[in-house]
Tab-separated table of C-alpha atoms in Angstrom:
chain	number	residue	atom	x	y	z
A	1	MET	CA	-13.316	34.889	-26.304
A	2	ASN	CA	-10.493	33.303	-28.240
A	3	TYR	CA	-6.737	33.276	-27.356
A	4	ARG	CA	-6.510	30.055	-30.082
A	5	ILE	CA	-5.298	28.163	-27.514
A	6	LYS	CA	-7.154	24.757	-26.943
A	7	VAL	CA	-8.186	24.267	-23.250
A	8	SER	CA	-9.127	20.739	-22.153
A	9	VAL	CA	-11.466	20.319	-19.388
A	10	ILE	CA	-11.181	16.971	-17.799
A	11	ILE	CA	-13.658	15.486	-15.533
A	12	LEU	CA	-12.940	11.918	-13.771
A	13	THR	CA	-16.393	10.365	-13.085
A	14	TYR	CA	-17.753	7.334	-11.445
A	15	LYS	CA	-21.395	6.870	-10.944
A	16	ARG	CA	-22.370	10.456	-10.423
A	17	GLU	CA	-24.552	11.376	-13.323
A	18	ASP	CA	-26.908	14.061	-11.665
A	19	GLU	CA	-23.673	16.013	-10.331
A	20	LEU	CA	-22.142	15.321	-14.097
A	21	ALA	CA	-24.616	16.806	-15.631
A	22	GLU	CA	-24.703	19.998	-14.001
A	23	CYS	CA	-20.617	19.962	-14.290
A	24	ILE	CA	-20.760	19.833	-17.807
A	25	GLU	CA	-23.536	22.251	-18.293
A	26	SER	CA	-21.406	24.770	-16.160
A	27	ILE	CA	-18.518	23.976	-18.695
A	28	LEU	CA	-20.345	24.335	-21.822
A	29	GLY	CA	-21.540	27.797	-20.732
A	30	GLN	CA	-18.214	29.206	-20.293
A	31	ASP	CA	-17.224	32.481	-22.601
A	32	TYR	CA	-13.838	30.649	-23.608
A	33	SER	CA	-12.942	29.116	-26.889
A	34	PRO	CA	-11.690	26.607	-28.458
A	35	ILE	CA	-12.441	24.112	-25.432
A	36	GLU	CA	-13.048	20.345	-25.293
A	37	VAL	CA	-14.502	18.251	-22.495
A	38	THR	CA	-12.691	14.963	-21.873
A	39	ILE	CA	-14.847	12.726	-19.482
A	40	ILE	CA	-13.180	9.716	-18.107
A	41	ASP	CA	-15.737	7.167	-16.799
A	42	ASN	CA	-14.074	5.118	-14.015
A	43	GLY	CA	-17.348	2.895	-13.551
A	44	ASP	CA	-18.226	2.438	-17.047
A	45	SER	CA	-21.828	3.083	-15.996
A	46	GLU	CA	-24.625	2.526	-18.470
A	47	LYS	CA	-26.339	5.147	-16.983
A	48	THR	CA	-23.719	7.906	-17.532
A	49	ARG	CA	-23.070	6.584	-21.029
A	50	LYS	CA	-26.665	7.170	-21.584
A	51	LEU	CA	-26.357	10.828	-19.990
A	52	ILE	CA	-23.892	11.714	-22.644
A	53	GLU	CA	-25.447	9.811	-25.589
A	54	ASN	CA	-29.126	11.471	-24.939
A	55	ARG	CA	-28.514	14.880	-23.080
A	56	PHE	CA	-25.068	16.204	-24.612
A	57	SER	CA	-24.472	15.223	-27.983
A	58	ASP	CA	-22.078	17.935	-28.356
A	59	PRO	CA	-18.848	17.576	-30.229
A	60	ARG	CA	-16.777	19.184	-27.748
A	61	ILE	CA	-17.604	16.358	-25.632
A	62	ASN	CA	-15.282	13.311	-25.416
A	63	TYR	CA	-16.325	10.286	-23.590
A	64	PHE	CA	-14.318	7.563	-22.446
A	65	PRO	CA	-15.241	4.656	-20.474
A	66	MET	CA	-12.564	2.656	-18.533
A	67	ASP	CA	-12.352	-1.162	-18.506
A	68	GLU	CA	-11.376	-1.011	-14.954
A	69	ASN	CA	-11.500	2.037	-12.181
A	70	ARG	CA	-8.272	3.351	-12.537
A	71	GLY	CA	-8.293	5.524	-9.209
A	72	VAL	CA	-8.292	8.910	-9.216
A	73	ALA	CA	-4.169	9.448	-10.353
A	74	GLY	CA	-4.873	6.503	-13.104
A	75	GLY	CA	-8.111	8.458	-14.402
A	76	ARG	CA	-6.672	11.286	-14.322
A	77	ASN	CA	-3.656	9.997	-16.560
A	78	GLU	CA	-5.936	9.063	-19.139
A	79	GLY	CA	-7.606	12.147	-19.121
A	80	VAL	CA	-4.378	13.858	-20.091
A	81	LYS	CA	-3.296	11.449	-22.344
A	82	ARG	CA	-6.788	11.319	-24.317
A	83	SER	CA	-7.116	14.908	-24.607
A	84	ASN	CA	-5.480	17.952	-27.301
A	85	GLY	CA	-5.491	20.944	-25.305
A	86	GLU	CA	-2.242	23.064	-24.232
A	87	ILE	CA	-3.911	23.409	-21.084
A	88	MET	CA	-5.277	21.118	-18.610
A	89	VAL	CA	-8.209	22.272	-16.857
A	90	PHE	CA	-9.607	19.564	-13.935
A	91	ILE	CA	-12.892	19.837	-12.107
A	92	ASP	CA	-14.179	16.845	-10.023
A	93	ASP	CA	-17.761	15.196	-11.177
A	94	ASP	CA	-19.716	16.976	-8.585
A	95	ALA	CA	-18.540	20.268	-8.678
A	96	LEU	CA	-19.225	23.084	-11.047
A	97	PHE	CA	-17.443	26.441	-12.448
A	98	ARG	CA	-18.979	29.611	-10.120
A	99	GLY	CA	-19.103	31.833	-13.016
A	100	PRO	CA	-19.111	31.316	-16.824
A	101	ASP	CA	-15.630	33.694	-17.103
A	102	ALA	CA	-13.706	30.422	-15.316
A	103	ILE	CA	-11.563	29.653	-18.234
A	104	THR	CA	-11.333	32.927	-19.497
A	105	GLN	CA	-9.645	34.073	-15.984
A	106	ILE	CA	-7.686	30.961	-16.239
A	107	MET	CA	-5.902	31.517	-19.722
A	108	ARG	CA	-5.107	35.199	-18.961
A	109	ARG	CA	-3.682	34.207	-15.630
A	110	PHE	CA	-1.592	31.638	-17.860
A	111	ALA	CA	-0.782	34.482	-20.390
A	112	ASP	CA	0.608	36.745	-17.790
A	113	SER	CA	3.864	34.261	-16.579
A	114	SER	CA	5.708	31.820	-18.607
A	115	ASP	CA	6.841	30.168	-15.437
A	116	LEU	CA	3.597	29.588	-13.873
A	117	GLY	CA	2.492	25.834	-14.018
A	118	VAL	CA	-0.015	25.143	-11.943
A	119	ILE	CA	-3.676	27.340	-11.055
A	120	SER	CA	-5.323	25.806	-8.083
A	121	PHE	CA	-9.148	27.385	-7.699
A	122	LYS	CA	-10.840	28.183	-4.615
A	123	SER	CA	-13.404	25.895	-3.432
A	124	LEU	CA	-16.875	26.802	-1.990
A	125	ASP	CA	-19.298	24.362	-0.560
A	126	TYR	CA	-21.988	24.524	-3.043
A	127	GLU	CA	-24.917	24.661	-0.098
A	128	SER	CA	-23.149	27.246	2.014
A	129	GLY	CA	-20.840	28.975	-0.311
A	130	ASP	CA	-18.300	29.187	2.639
A	131	PRO	CA	-14.473	27.856	1.627
A	132	VAL	CA	-13.680	24.362	1.791
A	133	TRP	CA	-10.723	24.380	4.014
A	134	GLN	CA	-9.232	21.038	2.821
A	135	GLU	CA	-9.370	21.993	-0.787
A	136	ILE	CA	-7.510	25.272	-0.192
A	137	PRO	CA	-3.855	24.635	-0.813
A	138	LEU	CA	-2.725	27.158	2.335
A	139	ARG	CA	-1.313	25.789	5.000
A	140	ASP	CA	-1.842	28.967	6.973
A	141	LYS	CA	-5.793	29.334	6.677
A	142	SER	CA	-5.602	32.852	8.472
A	143	LEU	CA	-4.538	34.330	4.892
A	144	ASN	CA	-7.048	35.996	3.121
A	145	LEU	CA	-8.893	33.421	0.837
A	146	ASP	CA	-9.166	36.053	-1.523
A	147	GLU	CA	-6.036	36.746	-2.223
A	148	GLU	CA	-3.707	35.108	-4.659
A	149	GLN	CA	-0.948	33.485	-3.015
A	150	GLU	CA	1.928	31.488	-4.406
A	151	THR	CA	1.735	27.674	-3.068
A	152	SER	CA	3.624	24.983	-2.718
A	153	TYR	CA	0.733	22.158	-3.830
A	154	TYR	CA	-2.702	22.119	-5.546
A	155	LEU	CA	-5.817	19.972	-5.489
A	156	GLY	CA	-6.188	17.860	-8.290
A	157	GLY	CA	-10.223	17.943	-8.525
A	158	ALA	CA	-10.136	22.032	-9.018
A	159	CYS	CA	-6.608	23.016	-10.779
A	160	ALA	CA	-5.221	24.216	-14.180
A	161	ILE	CA	-1.653	22.214	-15.753
A	162	ARG	CA	-0.068	23.383	-18.353
A	163	LYS	CA	0.002	20.268	-20.690
A	164	GLU	CA	4.211	21.029	-21.190
A	165	VAL	CA	4.428	20.392	-17.261
A	166	PHE	CA	3.154	16.909	-17.581
A	167	ASP	CA	5.526	16.388	-20.787
A	168	ARG	CA	8.409	17.538	-18.579
A	169	VAL	CA	8.231	16.034	-15.210
A	170	GLY	CA	5.615	13.248	-15.899
A	171	LEU	CA	2.050	12.059	-14.679
A	172	TYR	CA	0.897	11.094	-11.346
A	173	SER	CA	2.210	8.201	-9.898
A	174	ASP	CA	-0.396	5.088	-10.089
A	175	LYS	CA	0.769	3.998	-7.205
A	176	PHE	CA	-1.291	6.170	-4.965
A	177	VAL	CA	-4.831	5.421	-6.524
A	178	TYR	CA	-5.891	8.383	-4.349
A	179	ALA	CA	-4.457	10.879	-1.445
A	180	PHE	CA	-1.398	12.478	-1.809
A	181	GLU	CA	-0.837	12.326	-5.644
A	182	GLU	CA	-0.653	15.934	-6.161
A	183	LEU	CA	1.802	17.160	-3.390
A	184	ASP	CA	4.160	13.681	-5.044
A	185	LEU	CA	3.612	15.570	-8.940
A	186	SER	CA	4.009	19.147	-7.157
A	187	PHE	CA	7.267	18.499	-5.332
A	188	ARG	CA	8.438	17.839	-8.809
A	189	ILE	CA	6.913	20.569	-10.509
A	190	VAL	CA	8.476	22.984	-8.345
A	191	GLU	CA	11.767	20.997	-8.678
A	192	ASP	CA	11.788	22.014	-12.309
A	193	GLY	CA	11.225	25.286	-12.090
A	194	TYR	CA	7.207	26.114	-12.084
A	195	ARG	CA	5.082	28.142	-9.650
A	196	ILE	CA	1.786	26.722	-8.378
A	197	ILE	CA	-0.711	29.216	-6.871
A	198	TYR	CA	-3.861	29.915	-5.530
A	199	PHE	CA	-5.677	31.503	-7.550
A	200	PRO	CA	-9.220	32.710	-5.654
A	201	THR	CA	-10.595	34.895	-9.070
A	202	VAL	CA	-11.879	31.091	-10.160
A	203	ALA	CA	-13.909	29.614	-7.822
A	204	ILE	CA	-15.729	25.997	-7.988
A	205	LEU	CA	-18.850	24.941	-6.007
A	206	HIS	CA	-18.322	21.640	-4.515
A	207	LYS	CA	-21.201	19.361	-3.794
A	208	ASN	CA	-19.539	16.574	-1.691
A	209	PRO	CA	-16.310	18.208	-0.035
A	210	PRO	CA	-14.346	16.266	1.993
A	211	GLU	CA	-15.047	18.008	5.302
A	212	ARG	CA	-18.582	16.167	5.504
A	213	GLY	CA	-19.010	12.741	6.729
A	214	ASP	CA	-16.999	10.044	8.759
A	215	LYS	CA	-13.596	8.694	7.312
A	216	SER	CA	-13.353	4.935	7.034
A	217	LEU	CA	-10.377	3.103	8.403
A	218	GLY	CA	-9.470	2.376	5.030
A	219	TYR	CA	-9.289	6.341	4.292
A	220	TRP	CA	-6.801	7.117	7.167
A	221	GLU	CA	-4.306	3.695	6.314
A	222	LYS	CA	-4.148	5.159	2.602
A	223	MET	CA	-3.854	8.945	4.090
A	224	LEU	CA	-0.502	7.663	5.869
A	225	GLU	CA	0.838	5.071	3.583
A	226	ASN	CA	0.770	7.883	0.606
A	227	ARG	CA	1.932	10.769	2.413
A	228	ILE	CA	5.089	8.721	3.565
A	229	ARG	CA	5.201	7.093	-0.103
A	230	ALA	CA	5.378	10.891	-1.288
A	231	SER	CA	8.269	11.738	1.086
A	232	VAL	CA	10.677	8.538	0.078
A	233	ARG	CA	9.789	9.416	-3.650
A	234	ASN	CA	10.770	13.131	-2.946
A	235	LEU	CA	12.593	14.239	0.079
A	236	PRO	CA	16.051	13.896	1.533
A	237	TRP	CA	15.715	10.842	4.476
A	238	ARG	CA	15.706	13.368	7.518
A	239	TYR	CA	12.398	14.603	6.155
A	240	VAL	CA	11.009	11.291	5.616
A	241	PHE	CA	11.751	10.283	9.287
A	242	PHE	CA	10.289	13.008	10.830
A	243	SER	CA	7.112	13.617	8.427
A	244	GLY	CA	6.544	10.124	9.076
A	245	LEU	CA	6.500	10.641	12.876
A	246	ILE	CA	4.212	13.628	12.638
A	247	TRP	CA	2.176	11.775	10.191
A	248	SER	CA	1.878	8.154	12.648
A	249	GLY	CA	0.990	10.262	15.195
A	250	TYR	CA	-2.026	12.071	13.356
A	251	ILE	CA	-3.319	8.911	11.817
A	252	LEU	CA	-3.484	7.334	15.677
A	253	LEU	CA	-5.199	10.367	17.206
A	254	ARG	CA	-7.533	10.868	14.225
A	255	THR	CA	-8.123	6.810	14.785
A	256	LYS	CA	-8.028	6.805	18.560
A	257	GLY	CA	-5.012	4.717	18.702
A	258	ARG	CA	-5.512	2.346	16.144
A	259	LEU	CA	-2.404	0.645	15.394
A	260	ASP	CA	-3.687	-2.063	12.721
A	261	VAL	CA	-3.739	0.940	10.443
A	262	LEU	CA	-0.472	1.683	11.321
A	263	ALA	CA	0.759	-1.826	10.426
A	264	ARG	CA	-1.540	-1.941	7.329
A	265	SER	CA	0.136	1.384	5.956
A	266	TYR	CA	3.547	0.042	6.898
A	267	GLY	CA	2.908	-3.304	5.727
A	268	ASN	CA	2.059	-1.795	2.258
A	269	LEU	CA	5.284	0.568	2.265
A	270	ILE	CA	7.318	-2.670	3.170
A	271	ARG	CA	5.796	-4.725	0.227
A	272	ASP	CA	6.671	-2.056	-2.234
A	273	ARG	CA	9.841	-1.019	-0.382
A	274	LYS	CA	12.033	-2.357	-3.753
A	275	VAL	CA	9.907	-0.148	-6.395
A	276	LEU	CA	9.808	2.424	-3.940
A	277	LEU	CA	13.498	3.118	-3.699
A	278	LYS	CA	14.011	2.482	-7.187
A	279	GLU	CA	11.547	5.430	-7.871
A	280	ARG	CA	13.531	7.564	-5.172
A	281	ASN	CA	14.051	11.156	-6.640
A	282	PRO	CA	15.167	13.619	-4.089
A	283	ILE	CA	14.284	17.528	-4.734
A	284	SER	CA	17.388	19.612	-4.078
A	285	PHE	CA	18.096	21.622	-1.093
A	286	GLU	CA	17.297	25.008	-3.108
A	287	THR	CA	14.096	23.516	-3.851
A	288	ILE	CA	13.466	22.717	0.182
A	289	THR	CA	14.495	26.116	1.052
A	290	LYS	CA	11.926	27.653	-1.330
A	291	LEU	CA	8.981	25.422	-0.283
A	292	LYS	CA	10.336	26.451	3.643
A	293	ASN	CA	9.907	29.953	2.395
A	294	ILE	CA	5.929	29.487	1.153
A	295	GLN	CA	5.264	27.178	3.582
A	296	GLY	CA	5.076	24.334	1.693
A	297	ARG	CA	4.205	20.933	2.978
A	298	VAL	CA	7.810	19.248	3.638
A	299	LEU	CA	7.123	17.546	7.238
A	300	TYR	CA	3.308	17.796	7.587
């Protein structure tokens, strides 16, 4: 299939050569053309470099080792800057497309709606095939996960975004490093009039989903800090206040009362307060109303 619209598939990788190889194979096996693959190596790994040189000497593949770890947000920004497609498809290095028609389905869906800015895919566990709940962008998990839904946010490692969206609303904020960088951008995307949908027709198989394993205290610290950061940057103050209370309670529950986690999160925000307040640009109440109507993540 050839719509004559170039698609860039962007992979952010960090020392996962075996998983990356399977991911690349699932992309090169897609039935859509023209396509390019942009690999951002956040680890500048010699093994990754050799993998690309020896196994994937394909002109469609562009490999960019970073001189430092740019984080999730910074790494994906590099992918956007170094890609030429009109549609940017993002997939984690430890994931692969379930079928060879994934990008064809993505392009057909974008062709149907000019106001569609982001498509979020269905995420399935690589081993069991079960939905990865933390990567399904629907707050109400009782909904039919096999039906398309308009949503208020997306997951960065399993999505497709029009290049024009980045041109209009900007890239990810590097301040997030990881966690809630997608939510921060989602607020701006919806404010600018684009729609975000959950599109289960396209599914990925994720080998190391976030549901597995225990989370470190540093993980919960960053979760709280970035959720409040996203609120301060994008929401009216009353939503910032109540969201902060809800998330502080949630993090205390998950860390079994570790007040030091809260102290470090708020300390980082206080340290960055001048820059954070300068970045503040609250979305309109019309957008708030829309987000509420589609069960958006305004408070939680």
